[in-house]
Amino acid sequence: MTAPPERIALPRIMGHRGVAALAPENTLAGLRSAARLGLSWVEFDVMLTRDAVPVLFHDKTLRRTTGRPGRMAETDYAAVKDLDAGAWFHPDFAGAGVPSLEQAVEVLLAEGLRPNVEIKPTPGRDVETVERAVPLLRALWPADRPPPLLSSYSVMSVAAARALAPDWPRALVVDTVPADWRARLEALGCACFHIHHLRGREKLVREIHRAGCAVSCFTVNRKRRAQALLDRGVDCLITDDPGPLEVALQEA
Ligand code: G3P
Ligand code: MG
């Protein structure tokens, strides 16, 4: 019987999809930008290619960030690795590829970043995505570094993460908070609850803490919103743009 994970100490500010306002989301350039800004943690999304390679990617379709037709779940890694996921954001980032999870880990370790790995399964691949991503992460992540946080909207994915890495912290992600949130967090052995910033009310934050979990809110990009959430006891703000939030922290 493995002991449940302890409540995790989260940073006040965590980069979202790298730092999505400042560099193209879910790219190695984004991870490096987060490190350059002095962040210690970064969130990114992990999805499978058709041939089950875990890559950093958010949307089901390739269009928005690569300009190409098609779906990630129907595209082999051989084609994905040649996509340009930077040019849409700014010409300076042209040529930034869709990184494999393996490439991302190399950068995280080199930059001293701790990841919040959001498992983003395409339909029907909730468990498979974890089965591909988590053993790879465990093989690459040094035992003497604090482990990645594994998170997902998918209850099935979080449960699979628990089965494969019971000693690594987990988080459930929600846009709306279900009535049975406490039972869900407990059943999944979550260390954190990642909630949409509009749900970050003081009473709920207090109750989540009482249930033994840390609270993070996404995606917080405005100073006043950040201040309000910190005042309510939210532990961590997941942001595209750390600048305004750092001002909020200084003024707090
Ligand atoms: O993990 C928090 C946040 O990243 C969830 O929303 O759509 O940006 O992945 P999304
Ligand atoms: Mg995400």
PDB file of N, CA, C and O in Angstrom, residues 62-90:
ATOM      1  N   LEU A  62      -4.868  20.779 -35.759  1.00  0.00           N
ATOM      2  CA  LEU A  62      -3.552  21.391 -35.935  1.00  0.00           C
ATOM      3  C   LEU A  62      -3.639  22.862 -36.345  1.00  0.00           C
ATOM      4  O   LEU A  62      -2.660  23.598 -36.258  1.00  0.00           O
ATOM      5  N   ARG A  63      -4.820  23.279 -36.796  1.00  0.00           N
ATOM      6  CA  ARG A  63      -4.975  24.546 -37.510  1.00  0.00           C
ATOM      7  C   ARG A  63      -4.457  25.784 -36.763  1.00  0.00           C
ATOM      8  O   ARG A  63      -3.660  26.554 -37.283  1.00  0.00           O
ATOM      9  N   ARG A  64      -4.938  25.990 -35.542  1.00  0.00           N
ATOM     10  CA  ARG A  64      -4.674  27.275 -34.866  1.00  0.00           C
ATOM     11  C   ARG A  64      -3.180  27.546 -34.698  1.00  0.00           C
ATOM     12  O   ARG A  64      -2.713  28.655 -34.953  1.00  0.00           O
ATOM     13  N   THR A  65      -2.425  26.559 -34.273  1.00  0.00           N
ATOM     14  CA  THR A  65      -1.026  26.840 -33.919  1.00  0.00           C
ATOM     15  C   THR A  65      -0.018  26.382 -34.976  1.00  0.00           C
ATOM     16  O   THR A  65       1.176  26.670 -34.832  1.00  0.00           O
ATOM     17  N   THR A  66      -0.488  25.652 -36.002  1.00  0.00           N
ATOM     18  CA  THR A  66       0.472  25.244 -37.043  1.00  0.00           C
ATOM     19  C   THR A  66       0.020  25.648 -38.446  1.00  0.00           C
ATOM     20  O   THR A  66       0.793  25.521 -39.394  1.00  0.00           O
ATOM     21  N   GLY A  67      -1.242  26.085 -38.557  1.00  0.00           N
ATOM     22  CA  GLY A  67      -1.763  26.506 -39.856  1.00  0.00           C
ATOM     23  C   GLY A  67      -2.063  25.348 -40.797  1.00  0.00           C
ATOM     24  O   GLY A  67      -2.412  25.574 -41.960  1.00  0.00           O
ATOM     25  N   ARG A  68      -1.934  24.126 -40.323  1.00  0.00           N
ATOM     26  CA  ARG A  68      -2.162  22.962 -41.186  1.00  0.00           C
ATOM     27  C   ARG A  68      -3.529  22.335 -40.909  1.00  0.00           C
ATOM     28  O   ARG A  68      -4.013  22.392 -39.775  1.00  0.00           O
ATOM     29  N   PRO A  69      -4.118  21.697 -41.937  1.00  0.00           N
ATOM     30  CA  PRO A  69      -5.363  20.967 -41.670  1.00  0.00           C
ATOM     31  C   PRO A  69      -5.044  19.671 -40.916  1.00  0.00           C
ATOM     32  O   PRO A  69      -3.895  19.241 -40.874  1.00  0.00           O
ATOM     33  N   GLY A  70      -6.082  19.080 -40.362  1.00  0.00           N
ATOM     34  CA  GLY A  70      -5.901  17.761 -39.754  1.00  0.00           C
ATOM     35  C   GLY A  70      -5.989  17.798 -38.245  1.00  0.00           C
ATOM     36  O   GLY A  70      -6.081  18.862 -37.625  1.00  0.00           O
ATOM     37  N   ARG A  71      -5.984  16.599 -37.682  1.00  0.00           N
ATOM     38  CA  ARG A  71      -6.108  16.417 -36.239  1.00  0.00           C
ATOM     39  C   ARG A  71      -4.851  15.739 -35.700  1.00  0.00           C
ATOM     40  O   ARG A  71      -4.279  14.883 -36.378  1.00  0.00           O
ATOM     41  N   MET A  72      -4.478  16.102 -34.479  1.00  0.00           N
ATOM     42  CA  MET A  72      -3.292  15.471 -33.887  1.00  0.00           C
ATOM     43  C   MET A  72      -3.470  13.954 -33.811  1.00  0.00           C
ATOM     44  O   MET A  72      -2.540  13.198 -34.097  1.00  0.00           O
ATOM     45  N   ALA A  73      -4.676  13.523 -33.446  1.00  0.00           N
ATOM     46  CA  ALA A  73      -4.906  12.085 -33.264  1.00  0.00           C
ATOM     47  C   ALA A  73      -4.850  11.307 -34.575  1.00  0.00           C
ATOM     48  O   ALA A  73      -4.808  10.079 -34.566  1.00  0.00           O
ATOM     49  N   GLU A  74      -4.840  12.039 -35.700  1.00  0.00           N
ATOM     50  CA  GLU A  74      -4.789  11.353 -37.006  1.00  0.00           C
ATOM     51  C   GLU A  74      -3.477  11.635 -37.733  1.00  0.00           C
ATOM     52  O   GLU A  74      -3.346  11.359 -38.930  1.00  0.00           O
ATOM     53  N   THR A  75      -2.497  12.188 -37.019  1.00  0.00           N
ATOM     54  CA  THR A  75      -1.227  12.572 -37.653  1.00  0.00           C
ATOM     55  C   THR A  75      -0.071  11.834 -36.974  1.00  0.00           C
ATOM     56  O   THR A  75       0.028  11.849 -35.740  1.00  0.00           O
ATOM     57  N   ASP A  76       0.784  11.209 -37.762  1.00  0.00           N
ATOM     58  CA  ASP A  76       1.930  10.492 -37.184  1.00  0.00           C
ATOM     59  C   ASP A  76       3.011  11.470 -36.732  1.00  0.00           C
ATOM     60  O   ASP A  76       3.150  12.565 -37.283  1.00  0.00           O
ATOM     61  N   TYR A  77       3.812  11.023 -35.784  1.00  0.00           N
ATOM     62  CA  TYR A  77       4.873  11.881 -35.259  1.00  0.00           C
ATOM     63  C   TYR A  77       5.831  12.330 -36.359  1.00  0.00           C
ATOM     64  O   TYR A  77       6.332  13.461 -36.334  1.00  0.00           O
ATOM     65  N   ALA A  78       6.078  11.477 -37.338  1.00  0.00           N
ATOM     66  CA  ALA A  78       6.994  11.835 -38.433  1.00  0.00           C
ATOM     67  C   ALA A  78       6.555  13.138 -39.109  1.00  0.00           C
ATOM     68  O   ALA A  78       7.401  13.941 -39.522  1.00  0.00           O
ATOM     69  N   ALA A  79       5.235  13.348 -39.209  1.00  0.00           N
ATOM     70  CA  ALA A  79       4.721  14.591 -39.797  1.00  0.00           C
ATOM     71  C   ALA A  79       4.649  15.699 -38.748  1.00  0.00           C
ATOM     72  O   ALA A  79       4.956  16.868 -39.032  1.00  0.00           O
ATOM     73  N   VAL A  80       4.294  15.338 -37.544  1.00  0.00           N
ATOM     74  CA  VAL A  80       4.149  16.345 -36.476  1.00  0.00           C
ATOM     75  C   VAL A  80       5.473  17.041 -36.198  1.00  0.00           C
ATOM     76  O   VAL A  80       5.536  18.260 -35.980  1.00  0.00           O
ATOM     77  N   LYS A  81       6.556  16.279 -36.242  1.00  0.00           N
ATOM     78  CA  LYS A  81       7.838  16.889 -35.847  1.00  0.00           C
ATOM     79  C   LYS A  81       8.322  17.931 -36.853  1.00  0.00           C
ATOM     80  O   LYS A  81       9.181  18.740 -36.527  1.00  0.00           O
ATOM     81  N   ASP A  82       7.739  17.929 -38.047  1.00  0.00           N
ATOM     82  CA  ASP A  82       8.115  18.947 -39.038  1.00  0.00           C
ATOM     83  C   ASP A  82       7.166  20.143 -39.072  1.00  0.00           C
ATOM     84  O   ASP A  82       7.343  21.064 -39.870  1.00  0.00           O
ATOM     85  N   LEU A  83       6.156  20.145 -38.219  1.00  0.00           N
ATOM     86  CA  LEU A  83       5.220  21.276 -38.204  1.00  0.00           C
ATOM     87  C   LEU A  83       5.891  22.505 -37.587  1.00  0.00           C
ATOM     88  O   LEU A  83       6.775  22.381 -36.727  1.00  0.00           O
ATOM     89  N   ASP A  84       5.443  23.670 -38.016  1.00  0.00           N
ATOM     90  CA  ASP A  84       5.937  24.920 -37.443  1.00  0.00           C
ATOM     91  C   ASP A  84       4.880  25.435 -36.462  1.00  0.00           C
ATOM     92  O   ASP A  84       3.801  25.861 -36.876  1.00  0.00           O
ATOM     93  N   ALA A  85       5.184  25.392 -35.180  1.00  0.00           N
ATOM     94  CA  ALA A  85       4.229  25.834 -34.156  1.00  0.00           C
ATOM     95  C   ALA A  85       4.603  27.202 -33.596  1.00  0.00           C
ATOM     96  O   ALA A  85       4.109  27.606 -32.544  1.00  0.00           O
ATOM     97  N   GLY A  86       5.512  27.908 -34.308  1.00  0.00           N
ATOM     98  CA  GLY A  86       5.970  29.199 -33.814  1.00  0.00           C
ATOM     99  C   GLY A  86       5.575  30.372 -34.688  1.00  0.00           C
ATOM    100  O   GLY A  86       5.320  31.468 -34.187  1.00  0.00           O
ATOM    101  N   ALA A  87       5.499  30.148 -36.015  1.00  0.00           N
ATOM    102  CA  ALA A  87       5.296  31.262 -36.953  1.00  0.00           C
ATOM    103  C   ALA A  87       3.967  31.975 -36.715  1.00  0.00           C
ATOM    104  O   ALA A  87       3.869  33.193 -36.883  1.00  0.00           O
ATOM    105  N   TRP A  88       2.911  31.231 -36.334  1.00  0.00           N
ATOM    106  CA  TRP A  88       1.592  31.844 -36.130  1.00  0.00           C
ATOM    107  C   TRP A  88       1.645  32.901 -35.032  1.00  0.00           C
ATOM    108  O   TRP A  88       0.888  33.867 -35.049  1.00  0.00           O
ATOM    109  N   PHE A  89       2.580  32.696 -34.097  1.00  0.00           N
ATOM    110  CA  PHE A  89       2.657  33.559 -32.913  1.00  0.00           C
ATOM    111  C   PHE A  89       3.418  34.840 -33.227  1.00  0.00           C
ATOM    112  O   PHE A  89       2.964  35.938 -32.928  1.00  0.00           O
ATOM    113  N   HIS A  90       4.588  34.674 -33.857  1.00  0.00           N
ATOM    114  CA  HIS A  90       5.410  35.825 -34.256  1.00  0.00           C
ATOM    115  C   HIS A  90       6.509  35.312 -35.180  1.00  0.00           C
ATOM    116  O   HIS A  90       7.052  34.227 -34.930  1.00  0.00           O
TER     117      HIS A  90
END
